[in-house]
């Protein structure tokens, strides 16, 4: 018999709540979490985590993070969330010395430790032929800030976890893939516990410009996200981190660990289509959802709601709606957290999985805010206001740029 | 001036390893007390050399030849070698380092500041001690 995999702890740093309890309250509120960005940035608003929250953790967290100078923002946020997740575990219940880390991350554009210009040999490094005065402030290992694996390395270094630490870089499906891989390894018996999740921030000049050049961001003022609605015009960027400790169910029970929910299945696919557009028919998305259902031993009728990828972009939502219609063959209840706290990019899958866990625990569906007057795509029963509903199984979709798809199935856990 | 250099070194180190400046006492040993590793030494050298616009000699700044100078030397010979190699450090400091050499890396925050001071003034603060 296959082992069952459960979530025994969660750590969150998000615009809708800077820890797990706050997040649980925040995501059922009928509001979005968008706020103005500083004037020097090329987009007016985003869902941000307050700088003070991060600074306060590193200043008053009761321990020293020696390598903070190499952290990018995604890594800082990941370390904060990982700390909450691990603090939620009874000391000694899990051997950190063997704990693996599976992390979803993206490219990092906030290279604070990098000198402003690298063109004029302005680096004061041994053996470097300088043509001008070196600029101070460049860290020797600034390259670390650029690397997607920095967050996973920083987490394992900060908390002395010594199992495998693997980073998944599958764009907006990254942290969903990371959780899925952790799930598969525990279910197959390769691992007993795994720390998994992801973190990302593109709320900097280069990150925002990249999105703007793709025409992916909402052009409304103030910006908002209207998933699956006919008048949708793009997403609003967000940032944050979500981290989970997954465990084999029988071990979690024998060690008296609290169980938040079950991870019942995962499925992945690639569109095998264009680099920049999703397959408009959503065949790749449908294959990933079907694979997740098979993995969970479930059929479409077992799914109570779908926490959609639902970016609020024209093409993505049209493709996802087509895939959902073909798979479910009935109007399916859908919510999208991106209307609330925007698109967390590589961290989107993990933060939206956190929302699924919160929904299963409270038997309530999170609202797709700002869509009251919107007309949804055919076959999409969009949850516009938070509602109580018996929830046993939720399908959570994450579809990455480049046609990389990952779906998770979260299940209510009862003893 | 010496106080300023020392303060600058302390602040630089505090920023580097993300801790309070009060933890960086002049007597704190970089490796043994502050957990310095190779990248920290590199960063510290980069920062102070661009701050003070001086070419730094790694042995002077970090006493990196300290152990090899003690090899096959009587205590008197060792002291002579250390005095020649590290004119920026007071004799009593060198003697203390010699006595505690078996307790790990001897480099202290104050040694780094003394070296910088020495390089900028060209006169050893050692005379004072």
Short mmCIF file of C-alpha atoms in Angstrom, two decimals:
data_model
loop_
_atom_site.label_atom_id
_atom_site.label_comp_id
_atom_site.label_asym_id
_atom_site.label_seq_id
_atom_site.Cartn_x
_atom_site.Cartn_y
_atom_site.Cartn_z
CA UNK A 1 0.00 0.00 0.00
CA UNK A 2 1.21 3.46 -0.87
CA UNK A 3 2.20 5.69 2.02
CA UNK A 4 0.10 8.77 2.67
CA UNK A 5 1.75 12.17 2.83
CA UNK A 6 0.60 14.91 5.19
CA UNK A 7 1.48 18.53 5.88
CA UNK A 8 2.59 18.89 9.50
CA UNK A 9 3.73 22.50 9.59
CA UNK A 10 3.56 25.65 7.49
CA UNK A 11 5.44 28.93 7.37
CA UNK A 12 4.16 31.92 5.44
CA UNK A 13 5.42 35.37 4.57
CA UNK A 14 2.91 37.00 2.27
CA UNK A 15 1.17 40.26 1.47
CA UNK A 16 -2.05 38.81 2.96
CA UNK A 17 -0.40 37.79 6.23
CA UNK A 18 3.16 37.56 7.49
CA UNK A 19 2.72 34.26 9.28
CA UNK A 20 0.46 31.22 9.05
CA UNK A 21 -2.28 32.42 11.46
CA UNK A 22 -2.41 35.91 9.87
CA UNK A 23 -2.53 34.41 6.40
CA UNK A 24 -5.41 32.14 7.45
CA UNK A 25 -7.44 35.19 8.41
CA UNK A 26 -6.26 37.45 5.60
CA UNK A 27 -7.22 35.30 2.65
CA UNK A 28 -10.89 35.11 3.56
CA UNK A 29 -11.26 38.88 3.66
CA UNK A 30 -13.02 40.63 0.80
CA UNK A 31 -10.16 42.84 -0.25
CA UNK A 32 -7.03 42.75 -2.32
CA UNK A 33 -3.59 43.34 -0.87
CA UNK A 34 -2.21 45.64 -3.53
CA UNK A 35 -0.41 48.79 -2.48
CA UNK A 36 1.48 51.55 -4.30
CA UNK A 37 5.06 50.84 -5.30
CA UNK A 38 7.78 53.48 -4.85
CA UNK A 39 7.94 56.07 -7.64
CA UNK A 40 11.27 54.85 -9.01
CA UNK A 41 9.70 51.56 -10.07
CA UNK A 42 8.03 51.30 -13.48
CA UNK A 43 4.67 49.93 -12.28
CA UNK A 44 2.28 51.63 -9.86
CA UNK A 45 1.23 48.85 -7.50
CA UNK A 46 1.92 45.34 -6.26
CA UNK A 47 1.26 43.01 -3.37
CA UNK A 48 4.26 43.60 -1.15
CA UNK A 49 5.64 42.27 2.08
CA UNK A 50 6.60 45.19 4.30
CA UNK A 51 10.36 45.74 4.57
CA UNK A 52 10.01 46.26 8.33
CA UNK A 53 8.73 42.71 8.79
CA UNK A 54 11.80 41.24 7.12
CA UNK A 55 14.24 43.61 8.82
CA UNK A 56 12.70 42.98 12.21
CA UNK A 57 13.12 39.21 11.77
CA UNK A 58 16.79 39.52 10.95
CA UNK A 59 17.47 42.08 13.68
CA UNK A 60 15.39 40.66 16.50
CA UNK A 61 15.07 37.03 15.47
CA UNK A 62 17.23 35.94 18.36
CA UNK A 63 19.96 34.55 16.15
CA UNK A 64 22.51 35.80 13.70
CA UNK A 65 22.23 35.19 9.96
CA UNK A 66 25.82 35.70 9.00
CA UNK A 67 25.25 35.43 5.26
CA UNK A 68 22.43 37.93 5.00
CA UNK A 69 24.61 40.18 2.86
CA UNK A 70 24.37 37.61 0.08
CA UNK A 71 20.63 37.07 0.38
CA UNK A 72 18.35 38.41 -2.31
CA UNK A 73 14.81 39.33 -1.28
CA UNK A 74 13.41 35.93 -2.24
CA UNK A 75 15.99 34.27 -0.01
CA UNK A 76 15.30 36.59 2.91
CA UNK A 77 11.60 35.81 2.66
CA UNK A 78 12.26 32.09 2.28
CA UNK A 79 14.42 31.99 5.40
CA UNK A 80 11.74 33.86 7.40
CA UNK A 81 9.03 31.41 6.29
CA UNK A 82 11.24 28.35 6.80
CA UNK A 83 11.97 29.54 10.31
CA UNK A 84 8.24 29.74 11.14
CA UNK A 85 7.67 26.32 9.61
CA UNK A 86 10.48 24.64 11.57
CA UNK A 87 9.62 26.48 14.79
CA UNK A 88 6.19 24.90 14.55
CA UNK A 89 7.67 21.47 15.11
CA UNK A 90 8.28 20.03 18.56
CA UNK A 91 12.05 20.02 19.13
CA UNK A 92 13.45 16.58 18.46
CA UNK A 93 10.42 15.32 16.54
CA UNK A 94 12.23 15.67 13.22
CA UNK A 95 15.93 15.13 12.62
CA UNK A 96 17.09 18.30 10.84
CA UNK A 97 20.39 16.58 10.15
CA UNK A 98 18.64 14.42 7.56
CA UNK A 99 15.98 16.85 6.36
CA UNK A 100 15.88 17.49 2.60
CA UNK A 101 14.81 20.79 1.01
CA UNK A 102 12.81 21.09 -2.21
CA UNK A 103 12.47 24.68 -3.31
CA UNK A 104 10.82 26.61 -6.12
CA UNK A 105 12.71 29.70 -7.21
CA UNK A 106 13.17 31.98 -10.17
CA UNK A 107 15.77 34.32 -11.55
CA UNK A 108 16.78 37.02 -9.10
CA UNK A 109 17.03 40.55 -10.38
CA UNK A 110 17.64 42.33 -7.09
CA UNK A 111 21.42 42.04 -7.06
CA UNK A 112 22.10 44.45 -4.25
CA UNK A 113 25.60 43.16 -3.73
CA UNK A 114 26.53 43.64 -7.38
CA UNK A 115 28.35 46.79 -8.46
CA UNK A 116 26.19 49.12 -10.49
CA UNK A 117 28.25 48.76 -13.62
CA UNK A 118 30.41 45.84 -14.59
CA UNK A 119 31.36 47.31 -17.96
CA UNK A 120 34.30 49.45 -17.03
CA UNK A 121 36.27 46.94 -15.04
CA UNK A 122 35.18 48.69 -11.91
CA UNK A 123 35.66 45.66 -9.77
CA UNK A 124 38.29 45.69 -7.08
CA UNK A 125 39.19 42.05 -7.32
CA UNK A 126 42.56 40.32 -7.28
CA UNK A 127 43.96 40.10 -10.80
CA UNK A 128 41.32 42.36 -12.31
CA UNK A 129 42.71 44.99 -14.69
CA UNK A 130 41.00 48.15 -13.59
CA UNK A 131 40.37 51.07 -15.87
CA UNK A 132 38.74 53.26 -13.30
CA UNK A 133 38.43 53.65 -9.57
CA UNK A 134 36.79 50.61 -8.05
CA UNK A 135 33.36 51.14 -6.59
CA UNK A 136 33.04 50.12 -3.02
CA UNK A 137 30.14 48.07 -1.78
CA UNK A 138 30.39 45.18 -4.18
CA UNK A 139 30.38 41.92 -2.28
CA UNK A 140 32.96 39.35 -3.36
CA UNK A 141 30.30 36.72 -3.83
CA UNK A 142 27.60 38.90 -5.39
CA UNK A 143 27.04 36.14 -7.92
CA UNK A 144 25.30 34.19 -5.17
CA UNK A 145 22.42 36.68 -5.25
CA UNK A 146 21.81 35.88 -8.86
CA UNK A 147 21.64 32.11 -8.49
CA UNK A 148 18.18 30.55 -8.19
CA UNK A 149 19.50 27.95 -5.74
CA UNK A 150 20.50 30.58 -3.19
CA UNK A 151 17.27 30.32 -1.18
CA UNK A 152 17.48 26.53 -0.78
CA UNK A 153 21.17 26.78 0.11
CA UNK A 154 20.51 29.56 2.60
CA UNK A 155 17.72 27.60 4.27
CA UNK A 156 19.84 24.47 4.61
CA UNK A 157 22.80 26.52 5.81
CA UNK A 158 20.75 28.55 8.31
CA UNK A 159 18.94 25.58 9.82
CA UNK A 160 21.67 22.96 9.32
CA UNK A 161 19.48 20.64 7.29
CA UNK A 162 21.73 18.12 5.60
CA UNK A 163 19.54 16.10 3.28
CA UNK A 164 19.41 16.83 -0.43
CA UNK A 165 18.60 20.48 -1.28
CA UNK A 166 17.15 20.78 -4.76
CA UNK A 167 15.87 23.89 -6.51
CA UNK A 168 13.14 23.73 -9.13
CA UNK A 169 13.20 26.53 -11.68
CA UNK A 170 10.03 25.97 -13.72
CA UNK A 171 8.82 29.57 -13.77
CA UNK A 172 5.41 29.99 -12.17
CA UNK A 173 5.04 26.25 -11.58
CA UNK A 174 8.32 26.03 -9.62
CA UNK A 175 7.15 25.76 -6.02
CA UNK A 176 4.26 23.52 -7.03
CA UNK A 177 6.79 21.21 -8.66
CA UNK A 178 8.97 21.38 -5.54
CA UNK A 179 6.09 20.28 -3.32
CA UNK A 180 5.12 17.60 -5.82
CA UNK A 181 8.62 16.15 -5.90
CA UNK A 182 8.78 16.10 -2.10
CA UNK A 183 5.39 14.38 -2.02
CA UNK A 184 6.47 11.72 -4.53
CA UNK A 185 9.68 10.94 -2.64
CA UNK A 186 7.90 10.53 0.67
CA UNK A 187 5.09 8.49 -0.82
CA UNK A 188 7.53 6.15 -2.52
CA UNK A 189 9.41 5.59 0.74
CA UNK A 190 12.63 7.33 -0.31
CA UNK A 191 12.12 9.96 2.40
CA UNK A 192 10.16 10.28 5.63
CA UNK A 193 10.12 14.07 5.94
CA UNK A 194 10.76 16.96 3.55
CA UNK A 195 10.84 20.72 3.78
CA UNK A 196 9.36 22.18 0.62
CA UNK A 197 7.93 25.34 -0.86
CA UNK A 198 9.34 28.40 -2.51
CA UNK A 199 9.90 32.12 -2.46
CA UNK A 200 10.11 34.85 -5.06
CA UNK A 201 10.10 38.58 -5.56
CA UNK A 202 10.16 40.41 -8.86
CA UNK A 203 9.17 43.74 -7.36
CA UNK A 204 12.27 45.47 -8.64
CA UNK A 205 13.05 47.43 -11.78
CA UNK A 206 14.25 44.58 -13.95
CA UNK A 207 11.58 42.14 -12.81
CA UNK A 208 8.75 44.60 -13.40
CA UNK A 209 10.15 45.71 -16.77
CA UNK A 210 10.32 42.08 -17.86
CA UNK A 211 6.63 41.60 -17.07
CA UNK A 212 5.69 44.94 -18.67
CA UNK A 213 7.52 44.08 -21.88
CA UNK A 214 5.48 40.89 -22.10
CA UNK A 215 2.28 42.87 -21.66
CA UNK A 216 1.40 40.58 -18.78
CA UNK A 217 0.48 43.21 -16.17
CA UNK A 218 -2.93 44.78 -15.63
CA UNK A 219 -3.24 48.13 -17.38
CA UNK A 220 -6.18 49.23 -15.20
CA UNK A 221 -5.58 52.02 -12.67
CA UNK A 222 -5.49 51.12 -9.93
CA UNK A 223 -4.31 47.71 -11.15
CA UNK A 224 -6.40 44.65 -10.26
CA UNK A 225 -6.66 41.01 -11.30
CA UNK A 226 -9.95 39.69 -12.72
CA UNK A 227 -9.38 35.95 -13.20
CA UNK A 228 -11.57 34.33 -15.89
CA UNK A 229 -13.61 37.51 -16.32
CA UNK A 230 -14.27 38.82 -19.81
CA UNK A 231 -12.73 42.23 -19.03
CA UNK A 232 -9.53 40.87 -17.51
CA UNK A 233 -6.35 42.59 -18.63
CA UNK A 234 -3.42 40.99 -16.86
CA UNK A 235 -2.04 40.33 -13.41
CA UNK A 236 -0.54 42.36 -10.60
CA UNK A 237 2.81 41.14 -9.32
CA UNK A 238 3.29 39.99 -5.76
CA UNK A 239 6.03 38.57 -3.59
CA UNK A 240 6.31 36.15 -0.72
CA UNK A 241 7.24 32.72 0.54
CA UNK A 242 5.45 29.59 1.66
CA UNK A 243 7.17 26.61 3.24
CA UNK A 244 5.77 23.28 4.41
CA UNK A 245 7.03 20.30 6.29
CA UNK A 246 5.66 17.15 4.67
CA UNK A 247 5.75 13.84 6.46
CA UNK A 248 4.78 10.23 6.05
CA UNK A 249 1.38 10.04 7.77
CA UNK A 250 2.20 7.11 10.06
CA UNK A 251 5.39 8.78 11.28
CA UNK A 252 3.57 12.06 11.83
CA UNK A 253 0.98 10.22 13.94
CA UNK A 254 3.50 8.21 15.93
CA UNK A 255 5.44 11.37 16.76
CA UNK A 256 2.36 13.30 17.73
CA UNK A 257 2.77 15.93 15.02
CA UNK A 258 -0.26 18.08 14.14
CA UNK A 259 -1.67 17.34 10.70
CA UNK A 260 -2.93 20.27 8.65
CA UNK A 261 -3.95 18.45 5.47
CA UNK A 262 -3.02 15.60 3.18
CA UNK A 263 -1.16 15.99 -0.10
CA UNK A 264 -3.05 13.41 -2.11
CA UNK A 265 -1.55 13.70 -5.56
CA UNK A 266 0.49 15.65 -8.06
CA UNK A 267 0.80 15.71 -11.82
CA UNK A 268 3.00 17.49 -14.33
CA UNK A 269 3.19 18.04 -18.05
CA UNK A 270 4.67 20.27 -20.69
CA UNK A 271 2.74 22.04 -23.42
CA UNK A 272 5.36 21.14 -26.02
CA UNK A 273 4.15 24.24 -27.80
CA UNK A 274 5.44 27.80 -28.01
CA UNK A 275 7.99 29.28 -25.67
CA UNK A 276 5.95 32.36 -24.91
CA UNK A 277 2.28 31.36 -25.18
CA UNK A 278 0.37 28.59 -23.47
CA UNK A 279 -1.28 26.10 -25.81
CA UNK A 280 -4.58 27.95 -26.40
CA UNK A 281 -6.50 24.69 -26.14
CA UNK A 282 -4.96 23.96 -22.72
CA UNK A 283 -4.11 20.36 -23.58
CA UNK A 284 -0.94 20.46 -21.49
CA UNK A 285 -2.84 21.91 -18.55
CA UNK A 286 -5.47 19.20 -18.89
CA UNK A 287 -2.83 16.47 -18.96
CA UNK A 288 -1.24 17.79 -15.76
CA UNK A 289 -4.65 17.93 -14.02
CA UNK A 290 -5.49 14.38 -15.19
CA UNK A 291 -2.14 13.12 -14.00
CA UNK A 292 -2.73 14.67 -10.58
CA UNK A 293 -6.13 13.00 -10.36
CA UNK A 294 -4.65 9.61 -11.30
CA UNK A 295 -1.88 10.14 -8.75
CA UNK A 296 -4.53 10.77 -6.07
CA UNK A 297 -6.68 7.84 -7.20
CA UNK A 298 -9.47 10.36 -7.74
CA UNK A 299 -11.87 11.25 -10.53
CA UNK A 300 -13.04 14.74 -11.57
CA UNK A 301 -16.23 14.27 -9.55
CA UNK A 302 -14.15 14.02 -6.36
CA UNK A 303 -12.86 17.57 -6.76
CA UNK A 304 -14.92 20.10 -4.81
CA UNK A 305 -13.23 23.23 -6.10
CA UNK A 306 -10.28 24.25 -8.24
CA UNK A 307 -7.80 26.80 -6.97
CA UNK A 308 -6.93 27.92 -10.48
CA UNK A 309 -3.70 29.31 -11.81
CA UNK A 310 -6.06 32.09 -12.93
CA UNK A 311 -3.57 34.83 -13.69
CA UNK A 312 -6.15 37.17 -15.17
CA UNK A 313 -4.28 37.33 -18.47
CA UNK A 314 -6.35 36.87 -21.62
CA UNK A 315 -4.62 33.81 -23.02
CA UNK A 316 -3.81 31.91 -19.85
CA UNK A 317 -7.31 32.03 -18.43
CA UNK A 318 -8.90 31.16 -21.77
CA UNK A 319 -6.68 28.07 -22.06
CA UNK A 320 -7.24 27.07 -18.44
CA UNK A 321 -11.02 27.47 -18.83
CA UNK A 322 -10.99 25.22 -21.92
CA UNK A 323 -8.94 22.59 -20.09
CA UNK A 324 -11.30 22.72 -17.09
CA UNK A 325 -14.40 22.39 -19.29
CA UNK A 326 -13.00 19.32 -21.05
CA UNK A 327 -11.84 17.66 -17.85
CA UNK A 328 -14.89 18.28 -15.65
CA UNK A 329 -17.72 18.30 -18.20
CA UNK A 330 -19.79 20.29 -15.69
CA UNK A 331 -19.60 23.83 -14.33
CA UNK A 332 -16.72 23.71 -11.88
CA UNK A 333 -16.33 25.92 -8.82
CA UNK A 334 -13.17 27.98 -9.20
CA UNK A 335 -11.33 30.51 -7.07
CA UNK A 336 -8.10 32.36 -7.82
CA UNK A 337 -5.96 33.78 -5.05
CA UNK A 338 -4.16 35.97 -7.58
CA UNK A 339 -7.11 38.38 -7.39
CA UNK A 340 -6.17 38.84 -3.72
CA UNK A 341 -2.39 38.94 -3.45
CA UNK A 342 -1.29 38.93 -7.06
CA UNK A 343 1.10 36.63 -8.82
CA UNK A 344 3.95 35.39 -6.64
CA UNK A 345 5.73 33.87 -9.65
CA UNK A 346 7.88 30.95 -8.54
CA UNK A 347 6.26 31.06 -5.10
CA UNK A 348 2.70 31.06 -6.47
CA UNK A 349 2.17 27.30 -6.31
CA UNK A 350 3.27 27.09 -2.68
CA UNK A 351 1.34 30.11 -1.42
CA UNK A 352 -1.80 28.92 -3.22
CA UNK A 353 -1.35 25.46 -1.72
CA UNK A 354 -1.28 27.22 1.66
CA UNK A 355 -4.62 28.80 0.74
CA UNK A 356 -5.97 25.33 -0.14
CA UNK A 357 -4.94 24.02 3.28
CA UNK A 358 -6.63 27.00 4.95
CA UNK A 359 -9.80 26.33 2.92
CA UNK A 360 -9.84 22.62 3.85
CA UNK A 361 -9.34 23.43 7.52
CA UNK A 362 -12.04 26.08 7.72
CA UNK A 363 -14.39 24.53 5.12
CA UNK A 364 -14.64 27.89 3.40
CA UNK A 365 -13.69 29.00 -0.10
CA UNK A 366 -11.50 32.08 -0.53
CA UNK A 367 -13.12 34.90 -2.55
CA UNK A 368 -11.99 35.92 -6.03
CA UNK A 369 -12.10 39.58 -5.10
CA UNK A 370 -12.92 42.57 -7.35
CA UNK A 371 -14.90 40.31 -9.71
CA UNK A 372 -18.43 41.07 -8.43
CA UNK A 373 -19.45 42.72 -11.69
CA UNK A 374 -17.40 40.43 -13.93
CA UNK A 375 -18.79 37.87 -16.34
CA UNK A 376 -16.79 34.64 -16.04
CA UNK A 377 -15.77 32.36 -18.89
CA UNK A 378 -18.26 29.64 -19.78
CA UNK A 379 -18.29 26.68 -17.42
CA UNK A 380 -16.45 28.58 -14.67
CA UNK A 381 -18.45 28.95 -11.48
CA UNK A 382 -16.30 31.74 -10.05
CA UNK A 383 -16.43 32.17 -6.28
CA UNK A 384 -16.80 35.92 -5.98
CA UNK A 385 -17.55 36.03 -2.27
CA UNK A 386 -16.15 33.77 0.39
CA UNK A 387 -18.56 30.92 1.02
CA UNK A 388 -18.90 27.96 3.35
CA UNK A 389 -18.93 24.64 1.59
CA UNK A 390 -18.04 21.06 2.52
CA UNK A 391 -14.54 20.67 1.08
CA UNK A 392 -12.83 17.34 0.86
CA UNK A 393 -10.51 17.69 -2.12
CA UNK A 394 -9.06 20.72 -3.89
CA UNK A 395 -7.13 20.79 -7.15
CA UNK A 396 -4.47 23.52 -7.22
CA UNK A 397 -3.10 24.56 -10.62
CA UNK A 398 0.21 26.19 -11.49
CA UNK A 399 1.23 26.79 -15.08
CA UNK A 400 4.65 28.22 -15.85
CA UNK A 401 5.90 30.41 -18.64
CA UNK A 402 7.36 28.13 -21.30
CA UNK A 403 4.54 25.62 -20.96
CA UNK A 404 5.51 23.82 -17.76
CA UNK A 405 2.51 22.66 -15.80
CA UNK A 406 2.17 21.34 -12.27
CA UNK A 407 -0.97 20.43 -10.35
CA UNK A 408 -1.39 19.38 -6.73
CA UNK A 409 -4.33 17.77 -4.99
CA UNK A 410 -4.88 18.68 -1.36
CA UNK A 411 -7.25 16.65 0.77
CA UNK A 412 -8.92 17.32 4.08
CA UNK A 413 -7.34 15.22 6.78
CA UNK A 414 -9.51 13.71 9.50
CA UNK A 415 -8.33 11.28 12.16
CA UNK B 1 42.92 58.55 13.95
CA UNK B 2 43.58 55.11 15.35
CA UNK B 3 40.14 55.16 16.97
CA UNK B 4 38.58 56.06 13.64
CA UNK B 5 40.34 53.20 11.87
CA UNK B 6 39.37 50.78 14.60
CA UNK B 7 35.77 51.98 14.50
CA UNK B 8 35.72 51.59 10.72
CA UNK B 9 37.08 48.04 10.94
CA UNK B 10 34.56 47.15 13.64
CA UNK B 11 31.66 48.55 11.65
CA UNK B 12 32.81 46.83 8.46
CA UNK B 13 33.04 43.50 10.24
CA UNK B 14 29.67 43.97 11.94
CA UNK B 15 28.07 44.68 8.55
CA UNK B 16 29.83 41.71 6.99
CA UNK B 17 28.70 39.11 9.47
CA UNK B 18 25.36 40.75 10.30
CA UNK B 19 25.79 41.37 14.02
CA UNK B 20 25.94 44.28 16.44
CA UNK B 21 29.04 46.47 16.50
CA UNK B 22 29.31 45.96 20.26
CA UNK B 23 30.11 42.29 19.65
CA UNK B 24 33.16 43.30 17.62
CA UNK B 25 35.56 44.16 20.43
CA UNK B 26 39.20 45.03 19.62
CA UNK B 27 40.20 41.79 21.37
CA UNK B 28 37.78 39.58 19.41
CA UNK B 29 39.59 36.97 17.32
CA UNK B 30 38.33 36.91 13.75
CA UNK B 31 38.35 33.17 13.21
CA UNK B 32 37.95 31.81 16.72
CA UNK B 33 35.41 34.29 18.09
CA UNK B 34 33.69 35.75 15.03
CA UNK B 35 33.64 32.71 12.77
CA UNK B 36 35.48 34.36 9.89
CA UNK B 37 36.00 32.30 6.76
CA UNK B 38 37.84 32.89 3.51
CA UNK B 39 35.14 34.95 1.83
CA UNK B 40 34.90 37.23 4.87
CA UNK B 41 38.62 37.93 4.75
CA UNK B 42 38.33 38.74 1.07
CA UNK B 43 35.39 41.10 1.63
CA UNK B 44 37.07 42.84 4.55
CA UNK B 45 40.25 43.43 2.53
CA UNK B 46 38.24 44.76 -0.43
CA UNK B 47 36.27 47.13 1.74
CA UNK B 48 39.13 48.60 3.75
CA UNK B 49 41.48 48.90 0.80
CA UNK B 50 38.96 50.90 -1.19
CA UNK B 51 38.01 52.92 1.89
CA UNK B 52 41.60 53.87 2.75
CA UNK B 53 43.05 53.71 -0.76
CA UNK B 54 46.03 51.66 0.29
CA UNK B 55 47.57 48.58 -1.26
CA UNK B 56 47.34 45.83 1.29
CA UNK B 57 49.74 43.03 1.94
CA UNK B 58 47.80 39.95 2.98
CA UNK B 59 50.42 38.78 5.42
CA UNK B 60 50.47 42.17 7.11
CA UNK B 61 46.71 42.52 7.23
CA UNK B 62 45.88 38.98 8.28
CA UNK B 63 49.17 37.63 9.70
CA UNK B 64 48.87 34.77 7.25
CA UNK B 65 52.56 33.74 7.59
CA UNK B 66 52.38 33.70 11.37
CA UNK B 67 52.59 29.93 11.71
CA UNK B 68 55.29 29.39 9.14
CA UNK B 69 57.43 32.00 10.90
CA UNK B 70 57.36 29.90 14.07
CA UNK B 71 58.54 26.75 12.33
CA UNK B 72 61.90 25.39 13.50
CA UNK B 73 62.54 28.49 15.57
CA UNK B 74 63.56 28.90 19.21
CA UNK B 75 61.31 31.32 21.15
CA UNK B 76 63.94 34.06 20.71
CA UNK B 77 64.27 33.41 16.98
CA UNK B 78 60.49 33.34 16.64
CA UNK B 79 60.16 36.72 18.34
CA UNK B 80 62.82 38.20 16.06
CA UNK B 81 61.02 36.93 13.00
CA UNK B 82 57.63 38.17 14.17
CA UNK B 83 59.01 41.63 14.97
CA UNK B 84 60.51 41.86 11.51
CA UNK B 85 57.39 40.63 9.76
CA UNK B 86 54.82 42.56 11.79
CA UNK B 87 56.31 45.91 12.76
CA UNK B 88 52.81 47.27 13.25
CA UNK B 89 52.23 45.16 16.35
CA UNK B 90 53.62 45.95 19.83
CA UNK B 91 56.22 43.54 21.19
CA UNK B 92 54.06 42.52 24.12
CA UNK B 93 51.25 41.70 21.69
CA UNK B 94 53.60 39.53 19.64
CA UNK B 95 54.74 37.80 22.79
CA UNK B 96 51.17 37.12 23.82
CA UNK B 97 50.44 35.73 20.37
CA UNK B 98 53.43 33.45 20.63
CA UNK B 99 52.24 32.16 23.99
CA UNK B 100 48.70 31.51 22.78
CA UNK B 101 49.62 30.17 19.34
CA UNK B 102 48.40 26.70 20.27
CA UNK B 103 44.90 28.02 20.97
CA UNK B 104 43.93 28.58 17.37
CA UNK B 105 44.17 31.51 14.96
CA UNK B 106 45.63 34.51 16.80
CA UNK B 107 44.34 37.31 14.54
CA UNK B 108 42.32 39.96 16.38
CA UNK B 109 40.23 42.90 15.26
CA UNK B 110 42.80 45.30 16.75
CA UNK B 111 45.57 43.72 14.62
CA UNK B 112 43.74 44.59 11.42
CA UNK B 113 43.23 48.17 12.57
CA UNK B 114 46.88 48.46 13.63
CA UNK B 115 48.07 47.32 10.24
CA UNK B 116 45.85 49.80 8.39
CA UNK B 117 47.03 52.58 10.68
CA UNK B 118 50.62 51.59 10.07
CA UNK B 119 50.19 51.53 6.30
CA UNK B 120 48.60 54.93 6.24
CA UNK B 121 51.06 56.66 8.57
CA UNK B 122 54.08 54.57 7.81
CA UNK B 123 54.92 54.68 11.49
CA UNK B 124 54.26 51.77 13.75
CA UNK B 125 51.70 52.27 16.45
CA UNK B 126 53.81 49.55 17.98
CA UNK B 127 56.09 52.16 19.53
CA UNK B 128 53.33 53.14 21.90
CA UNK B 129 53.07 49.64 23.33
#
